[in-house]
Amino acid sequence: MADNATTPLIETRGLVKKFGSFTALNGVDLTVYPGEVHALLGDNGAGKSTLIKILSGVFKPTDGEIIVEGRPVSFASPRDATNAGIGTVYQDLALNALTSVTRNFFLGREITHFSSPFGLLKMGEMDRIATEEMAKIGINVADPNQPVGTMSGGQRQTLAIARAIYFGAKVLILDEPTSALGQKQQMEVLKTIRKVQKLGDIAIILITHNEIHARLIADRFTFLSLGEVIGRGTSKELEGDDIKRLMAGGAEIGDLAKELAD
Amino acid sequence: MNSSASTRQESDRLASKSWLKSLLARPEIGPIGVMLLLFGMLGYFSIPAGEFSLNPFAGEGFNALGIRNNLRVIAQLGIIALGAGLLIIAGEFDLSIGSMIGFAGACMAMVLRWGFAIVIPYISFEGGMHVEFFTLFYIDNVSPIGAIMITMCFTLFFGWLQGFIVVRSGLPSFIVTLGGLFFLRGLTEVSLRAFNHRPDQTKGATTVTELPDIKNIIDVPGHGEMERESAKALPEADLMAILKDVPADTIASITERLQYTAQRVADAKTQIMATKGVKPLERALENAIESGNETMAETIRNKIDTFVVNPVVPKEITDIDVARAYIDSISSARPIANFFGGDILEPIFDFLYFPVDWNTNNFGNQFAPGLYSCVMIWVILAILCYVVLSRTQAGNWIYSTGGNLQAAKANGVPTDRVKISLFVFSAFCATIFATCQVFEVNTADAAKGNLKELEAIAAAVIGGIVMTGGFGTVVGIIVGAFIFGLAKEAFFYIPGIDGSFYRVFLGLVIIASALLNENIRKRIMGTL
């Protein structure tokens, strides 16, 4: 699947981001194909967050270009990125825990009878769509009117992902989707990612610290360290120790073991 | 892993909640309980002493006049509680509501009394340097709708300004509107003193009186527009002339109505006389029985049994009475003033005067002409707010702005616009409150609306609004206003208790409600 794709869905070439005299990214190339899960790995401060903030339109790059489906783009705001088909699911998920699943699913893009903020909501239609869309990627909501606060962390992730997909995301950026969850819920999220992957035409950029999760689910890896790419490859090309080594920013695990033993 | 465990889903855990539990998670359930308690109290304590009635609501708290007065207090509070409550749901406060009421009332009354002008001050050097004013335009005789519009321009702008400062500066709305509270109250007093003084006074008054009773201006045939009371005081010849053009069946029904009232009044008088006449005999009977004088007791008993008073003869209905009653029935020539300050449901209250004693006072007259118009305005506003908050996109935006501001922004909700609009709406509600008051009582006072902002916030909290925002319903706000108003009234009906205990009670209710609200919020957030 991923290997056969010809046109990358999203591509960055020589992306540079400087904050004053500090260089956060120093010429990063990233290529993501439709239908693949692309794990973006690296230690704290490697530049992962800066990269996804540029991709989701929060920051403007100092240099380099972003190419979406073969066309160079430039984002002035997160809105532009969303319109270009890049959906970002942040760690805090951008959900209002006090209101219902449906109201969160359509937050900011409600379906109304007249196109006015005072137009009546089409609650029935919205309930139906929210339930269907979440079922597509694996969660049956018992009651679309239940407050989001009563849902588990895994279900909230699913809601946020389903919402991004429904509103036209072709590239889904997941920022540490498993970091704040318990074991069982982490598995739920991974299953959800797998379901999205099986839809075939959506690319997922997965930012994670968890090497096991990355190996379970990712088709392709890119490793960042100190603002530069220090390694990349498909899951077949990389062996277990490579991944461990590259995640630690290129340090040899063997060296580390020796150091700890002293 | 066994199969039953693997088919179990996260959502199944929620479904096991019983209906009772889900009912208890409704934000309005606590307040509705308190409201029913207060209804009971008001009903029970308003039963007249020594009388037993199967209908606990027959007492003074729930007769026509009681309903009229209680609902007025509740509706007035309810109007501003809607503005305050919606703003709190969006995560902000408005402490300037009370001052806004005073400002709006004073502004409206001044415009009604002296007209409206825009002047440009400039420095003149002719005959020594001094400030002169160039009048750009001046409208005398502003209509009620004009006065309301002019006032709205000022108050809505001020509401917008407060909202603008809050969203742009990021300052807590508590501080910004606290500034508004002092600023507006001061501005009201200053401008009243500046404009409102007679030539012989050095300092002006902070009240506007001598406004005509605008809602009662009527078009009297042959006399033009005049106040109802002065029309009724016209010379008898004029009154007879007015009556000449009235259709016969109207006169007949007015006459019949007046005769009915006269009969009721006469019956009531007869009743009073009978009670008064029998009382000394009853006392004598008691004495006789106590002293053991059987013959005397028997004689008195006979006297009581045969006691009759001559029925009072009903008052004769003259043509002048009919003419005055006809003038009472002419509808207002100022429908806008009447809309805000008049009465509603008059036909129903009129109708209920006939069959039952509910709308009849001790002297046989009709108790209440109807409900205050502010009740209707409250109902209209409450329905609008309910629809907007629960059924529209704007409502979802309000909830999310207060519930999780960052999430709302990330999803493209114009949170700044939501907040500013609600500050404007809060000012709108305060202005409506003031409008009703001005047209009801035809006066304005710089001290009007004092502490109303806190009452409004209290009513909202009692009704289940969480102070941190994002949670609450319009039904809750309505119930909160009911509780506040009912408590204010109910405690005055408890015999032998200081009426101010209602404040003690409300204080406890507010704290209890806030605790309950927080509990419900946590249960919904899943942290409890």
mmCIF file of C-alpha atoms in Angstrom, chain B residues 230-456:
data_model
loop_
_atom_site.group_PDB
_atom_site.id
_atom_site.type_symbol
_atom_site.label_atom_id
_atom_site.label_comp_id
_atom_site.label_asym_id
_atom_site.label_seq_id
_atom_site.Cartn_x
_atom_site.Cartn_y
_atom_site.Cartn_z
ATOM 1 C CA SER B 230 -57.937 63.910 34.297
ATOM 2 C CA ALA B 231 -60.463 62.587 31.773
ATOM 3 C CA LYS B 232 -62.426 61.005 34.610
ATOM 4 C CA ALA B 233 -62.330 64.331 36.454
ATOM 5 C CA LEU B 234 -63.932 66.213 33.566
ATOM 6 C CA PRO B 235 -67.123 68.200 34.282
ATOM 7 C CA GLU B 236 -70.261 66.077 34.332
ATOM 8 C CA ALA B 237 -71.630 67.672 31.188
ATOM 9 C CA ASP B 238 -68.499 66.669 29.272
ATOM 10 C CA LEU B 239 -68.716 63.121 30.609
ATOM 11 C CA MET B 240 -72.329 62.860 29.471
ATOM 12 C CA ALA B 241 -71.304 64.155 26.040
ATOM 13 C CA ILE B 242 -68.648 61.437 25.766
ATOM 14 C CA LEU B 243 -71.184 58.788 26.659
ATOM 15 C CA LYS B 244 -73.544 59.932 23.920
ATOM 16 C CA ASP B 245 -71.471 58.317 21.136
ATOM 17 C CA VAL B 246 -70.958 55.024 22.948
ATOM 18 C CA PRO B 247 -72.932 52.056 21.488
ATOM 19 C CA ALA B 248 -75.885 50.938 23.577
ATOM 20 C CA ASP B 249 -74.685 47.386 24.151
ATOM 21 C CA THR B 250 -71.334 48.655 25.499
ATOM 22 C CA ILE B 251 -73.219 50.880 27.918
ATOM 23 C CA ALA B 252 -75.427 47.968 28.886
ATOM 24 C CA SER B 253 -72.504 45.671 29.654
ATOM 25 C CA ILE B 254 -70.674 48.414 31.598
ATOM 26 C CA THR B 255 -73.814 49.105 33.593
ATOM 27 C CA GLU B 256 -74.352 45.439 34.302
ATOM 28 C CA ARG B 257 -70.754 45.135 35.464
ATOM 29 C CA LEU B 258 -71.043 48.176 37.745
ATOM 30 C CA GLN B 259 -74.278 46.852 39.199
ATOM 31 C CA TYR B 260 -72.623 43.515 39.886
ATOM 32 C CA THR B 261 -69.752 45.227 41.696
ATOM 33 C CA ALA B 262 -72.180 47.383 43.689
ATOM 34 C CA GLN B 263 -74.059 44.244 44.727
ATOM 35 C CA ARG B 264 -70.826 42.502 45.783
ATOM 36 C CA VAL B 265 -69.778 45.539 47.780
ATOM 37 C CA ALA B 266 -73.189 45.744 49.451
ATOM 38 C CA ASP B 267 -73.080 42.003 50.277
ATOM 39 C CA ALA B 268 -69.644 42.392 51.809
ATOM 40 C CA LYS B 269 -70.858 45.292 53.923
ATOM 41 C CA THR B 270 -73.879 43.294 55.076
ATOM 42 C CA GLN B 271 -71.600 40.421 55.992
ATOM 43 C CA ILE B 272 -69.320 42.712 57.994
ATOM 44 C CA MET B 273 -72.281 44.234 59.826
ATOM 45 C CA ALA B 274 -73.689 40.814 60.634
ATOM 46 C CA THR B 275 -70.380 39.609 62.052
ATOM 47 C CA LYS B 276 -70.002 42.785 64.062
ATOM 48 C CA GLY B 277 -73.566 42.603 65.389
ATOM 49 C CA VAL B 278 -73.379 38.968 66.478
ATOM 50 C CA LYS B 279 -70.023 39.317 68.251
ATOM 51 C CA PRO B 280 -71.317 41.010 71.470
ATOM 52 C CA LEU B 281 -74.123 38.459 71.705
ATOM 53 C CA GLU B 282 -71.674 35.589 71.420
ATOM 54 C CA ARG B 283 -69.551 37.093 74.175
ATOM 55 C CA ALA B 284 -72.631 37.481 76.378
ATOM 56 C CA LEU B 285 -73.523 33.829 75.678
ATOM 57 C CA GLU B 286 -70.095 32.697 76.824
ATOM 58 C CA ASN B 287 -70.441 34.717 80.042
ATOM 59 C CA ALA B 288 -73.899 33.301 80.664
ATOM 60 C CA ILE B 289 -72.709 29.713 80.227
ATOM 61 C CA GLU B 290 -69.742 30.355 82.504
ATOM 62 C CA SER B 291 -71.922 31.771 85.264
ATOM 63 C CA GLY B 292 -74.322 28.832 84.841
ATOM 64 C CA ASN B 293 -77.366 30.985 84.016
ATOM 65 C CA GLU B 294 -79.261 28.557 81.768
ATOM 66 C CA THR B 295 -82.295 30.787 81.141
ATOM 67 C CA MET B 296 -80.115 33.684 80.121
ATOM 68 C CA ALA B 297 -78.070 31.454 77.825
ATOM 69 C CA GLU B 298 -81.215 30.125 76.185
ATOM 70 C CA THR B 299 -82.536 33.642 75.589
ATOM 71 C CA ILE B 300 -79.261 34.755 74.030
ATOM 72 C CA ARG B 301 -79.151 31.649 71.846
ATOM 73 C CA ASN B 302 -82.590 32.495 70.533
ATOM 74 C CA LYS B 303 -81.454 36.003 69.860
ATOM 75 C CA ILE B 304 -78.421 34.812 67.895
ATOM 76 C CA ASP B 305 -80.553 32.422 65.852
ATOM 77 C CA THR B 306 -83.000 35.111 64.926
ATOM 78 C CA PHE B 307 -80.383 37.811 64.470
ATOM 79 C CA VAL B 308 -80.745 39.618 61.169
ATOM 80 C CA VAL B 309 -79.345 42.830 59.808
ATOM 81 C CA ASN B 310 -81.073 44.750 57.094
ATOM 82 C CA PRO B 311 -79.149 44.042 53.879
ATOM 83 C CA VAL B 312 -77.213 47.019 52.648
ATOM 84 C CA VAL B 313 -78.796 48.560 49.562
ATOM 85 C CA PRO B 314 -76.405 48.543 46.592
ATOM 86 C CA LYS B 315 -75.208 51.880 45.347
ATOM 87 C CA GLU B 316 -77.259 53.391 42.526
ATOM 88 C CA ILE B 317 -75.378 53.358 39.192
ATOM 89 C CA THR B 318 -75.504 56.777 37.539
ATOM 90 C CA ASP B 319 -74.615 57.738 33.978
ATOM 91 C CA ILE B 320 -71.547 59.529 35.331
ATOM 92 C CA ASP B 321 -70.330 56.253 36.833
ATOM 93 C CA VAL B 322 -70.865 54.552 33.485
ATOM 94 C CA ALA B 323 -68.967 57.322 31.686
ATOM 95 C CA ARG B 324 -66.013 56.998 34.065
ATOM 96 C CA ALA B 325 -66.009 53.227 33.703
ATOM 97 C CA TYR B 326 -66.098 53.689 29.946
ATOM 98 C CA ILE B 327 -63.051 55.980 30.135
ATOM 99 C CA ASP B 328 -61.303 53.236 32.124
ATOM 100 C CA SER B 329 -61.928 50.846 29.273
ATOM 101 C CA ILE B 330 -60.444 53.044 26.522
ATOM 102 C CA SER B 331 -57.162 51.507 25.423
ATOM 103 C CA SER B 332 -53.923 53.453 25.674
ATOM 104 C CA ALA B 333 -52.832 55.893 23.003
ATOM 105 C CA ARG B 334 -49.204 55.021 23.840
ATOM 106 C CA PRO B 335 -49.038 51.283 23.124
ATOM 107 C CA ILE B 336 -45.265 51.080 23.659
ATOM 108 C CA ALA B 337 -45.467 52.633 27.134
ATOM 109 C CA ASN B 338 -48.385 50.345 27.884
ATOM 110 C CA PHE B 339 -46.454 47.334 26.596
ATOM 111 C CA PHE B 340 -43.699 47.916 29.159
ATOM 112 C CA GLY B 341 -45.547 49.489 32.052
ATOM 113 C CA GLY B 342 -49.160 48.386 31.750
ATOM 114 C CA ASP B 343 -51.059 45.300 32.794
ATOM 115 C CA ILE B 344 -51.653 42.022 31.004
ATOM 116 C CA LEU B 345 -54.272 39.262 31.228
ATOM 117 C CA GLU B 346 -56.891 41.812 32.272
ATOM 118 C CA PRO B 347 -59.810 39.877 30.710
ATOM 119 C CA ILE B 348 -58.883 36.768 32.706
ATOM 120 C CA PHE B 349 -58.592 38.646 36.008
ATOM 121 C CA ASP B 350 -61.808 40.436 35.155
ATOM 122 C CA PHE B 351 -63.554 37.182 34.426
ATOM 123 C CA LEU B 352 -62.292 35.540 37.622
ATOM 124 C CA TYR B 353 -63.790 38.366 39.678
ATOM 125 C CA PHE B 354 -67.226 36.989 38.975
ATOM 126 C CA PRO B 355 -67.418 33.320 39.913
ATOM 127 C CA VAL B 356 -64.941 32.975 42.790
ATOM 128 C CA ASP B 357 -63.618 34.922 45.730
ATOM 129 C CA TRP B 358 -60.026 34.562 44.491
ATOM 130 C CA ASN B 359 -59.980 38.046 42.999
ATOM 131 C CA THR B 360 -62.252 39.764 45.526
ATOM 132 C CA ASN B 361 -61.068 41.779 48.495
ATOM 133 C CA ASN B 362 -62.773 42.044 51.874
ATOM 134 C CA PHE B 363 -64.892 44.963 50.729
ATOM 135 C CA GLY B 364 -66.215 43.194 47.657
ATOM 136 C CA ASN B 365 -64.130 45.038 45.081
ATOM 137 C CA GLN B 366 -61.912 43.492 42.437
ATOM 138 C CA PHE B 367 -58.436 42.837 43.848
ATOM 139 C CA ALA B 368 -56.057 42.911 40.898
ATOM 140 C CA PRO B 369 -56.675 44.293 37.427
ATOM 141 C CA GLY B 370 -54.160 41.883 35.869
ATOM 142 C CA LEU B 371 -50.499 40.978 35.943
ATOM 143 C CA TYR B 372 -47.710 43.494 35.478
ATOM 144 C CA SER B 373 -46.501 43.639 31.904
ATOM 145 C CA CYS B 374 -42.949 42.803 32.943
ATOM 146 C CA VAL B 375 -44.123 39.223 33.511
ATOM 147 C CA MET B 376 -44.956 38.887 29.817
ATOM 148 C CA ILE B 377 -41.661 40.486 28.808
ATOM 149 C CA TRP B 378 -39.829 38.047 31.066
ATOM 150 C CA VAL B 379 -41.658 35.112 29.489
ATOM 151 C CA ILE B 380 -40.804 36.340 25.969
ATOM 152 C CA LEU B 381 -37.132 36.877 26.848
ATOM 153 C CA ALA B 382 -36.916 33.527 28.633
ATOM 154 C CA ILE B 383 -38.332 31.640 25.635
ATOM 155 C CA LEU B 384 -35.902 33.418 23.304
ATOM 156 C CA CYS B 385 -32.975 32.662 25.603
ATOM 157 C CA TYR B 386 -34.031 29.042 25.937
ATOM 158 C CA VAL B 387 -34.193 28.561 22.178
ATOM 159 C CA VAL B 388 -30.890 30.322 21.579
ATOM 160 C CA LEU B 389 -28.987 28.511 24.316
ATOM 161 C CA SER B 390 -30.324 25.001 23.805
ATOM 162 C CA ARG B 391 -31.275 24.841 20.167
ATOM 163 C CA THR B 392 -28.965 27.051 18.111
ATOM 164 C CA GLN B 393 -25.383 27.285 16.992
ATOM 165 C CA ALA B 394 -24.971 30.426 19.092
ATOM 166 C CA GLY B 395 -25.944 28.380 22.163
ATOM 167 C CA ASN B 396 -23.276 25.783 21.459
ATOM 168 C CA TRP B 397 -20.770 28.595 21.085
ATOM 169 C CA ILE B 398 -21.807 30.095 24.431
ATOM 170 C CA TYR B 399 -21.387 26.748 26.212
ATOM 171 C CA SER B 400 -18.007 26.049 24.646
ATOM 172 C CA THR B 401 -16.705 29.576 25.230
ATOM 173 C CA GLY B 402 -17.328 29.140 28.947
ATOM 174 C CA GLY B 403 -16.575 25.415 29.136
ATOM 175 C CA ASN B 404 -13.212 25.310 27.378
ATOM 176 C CA LEU B 405 -12.111 28.571 25.813
ATOM 177 C CA GLN B 406 -9.044 27.073 24.098
ATOM 178 C CA ALA B 407 -11.072 24.250 22.582
ATOM 179 C CA ALA B 408 -13.659 26.698 21.301
ATOM 180 C CA LYS B 409 -10.971 28.853 19.717
ATOM 181 C CA ALA B 410 -9.234 25.835 18.190
ATOM 182 C CA ASN B 411 -12.513 24.857 16.530
ATOM 183 C CA GLY B 412 -13.065 28.279 15.034
ATOM 184 C CA VAL B 413 -15.688 29.602 17.466
ATOM 185 C CA PRO B 414 -15.565 33.429 17.487
ATOM 186 C CA THR B 415 -15.243 33.508 21.275
ATOM 187 C CA ASP B 416 -14.550 37.235 21.484
ATOM 188 C CA ARG B 417 -17.710 38.014 19.564
ATOM 189 C CA VAL B 418 -19.698 35.622 21.759
ATOM 190 C CA LYS B 419 -18.497 37.329 24.929
ATOM 191 C CA ILE B 420 -19.019 40.871 23.678
ATOM 192 C CA SER B 421 -22.530 39.995 22.458
ATOM 193 C CA LEU B 422 -23.420 38.659 25.880
ATOM 194 C CA PHE B 423 -22.112 41.778 27.614
ATOM 195 C CA VAL B 424 -24.381 43.737 25.278
ATOM 196 C CA PHE B 425 -27.268 41.371 26.069
ATOM 197 C CA SER B 426 -26.714 41.850 29.788
ATOM 198 C CA ALA B 427 -26.922 45.620 29.283
ATOM 199 C CA PHE B 428 -30.048 45.062 27.163
ATOM 200 C CA CYS B 429 -31.739 43.121 29.972
ATOM 201 C CA ALA B 430 -30.866 45.844 32.493
ATOM 202 C CA THR B 431 -32.360 48.446 30.151
ATOM 203 C CA ILE B 432 -35.555 46.398 29.739
ATOM 204 C CA PHE B 433 -35.805 46.178 33.535
ATOM 205 C CA ALA B 434 -35.446 49.969 33.768
ATOM 206 C CA THR B 435 -37.961 50.540 30.967
ATOM 207 C CA CYS B 436 -40.603 48.477 32.746
ATOM 208 C CA GLN B 437 -39.937 50.346 35.980
ATOM 209 C CA VAL B 438 -40.059 53.828 34.415
ATOM 210 C CA PHE B 439 -43.344 53.195 32.630
ATOM 211 C CA GLU B 440 -44.902 51.451 35.638
ATOM 212 C CA VAL B 441 -44.238 54.132 38.227
ATOM 213 C CA ASN B 442 -43.453 57.213 36.063
ATOM 214 C CA THR B 443 -40.436 58.208 38.111
ATOM 215 C CA ALA B 444 -36.726 57.564 37.995
ATOM 216 C CA ASP B 445 -34.183 57.635 40.764
ATOM 217 C CA ALA B 446 -30.397 57.510 40.627
ATOM 218 C CA ALA B 447 -30.460 54.902 43.393
ATOM 219 C CA LYS B 448 -32.631 52.469 41.404
ATOM 220 C CA GLY B 449 -31.251 49.004 40.825
ATOM 221 C CA ASN B 450 -28.865 49.101 43.763
ATOM 222 C CA LEU B 451 -27.413 45.621 44.447
ATOM 223 C CA LYS B 452 -29.520 44.132 41.657
ATOM 224 C CA GLU B 453 -26.391 42.760 39.969
ATOM 225 C CA LEU B 454 -25.712 40.580 42.990
ATOM 226 C CA GLU B 455 -29.338 39.436 43.183
ATOM 227 C CA ALA B 456 -29.186 38.479 39.514
#
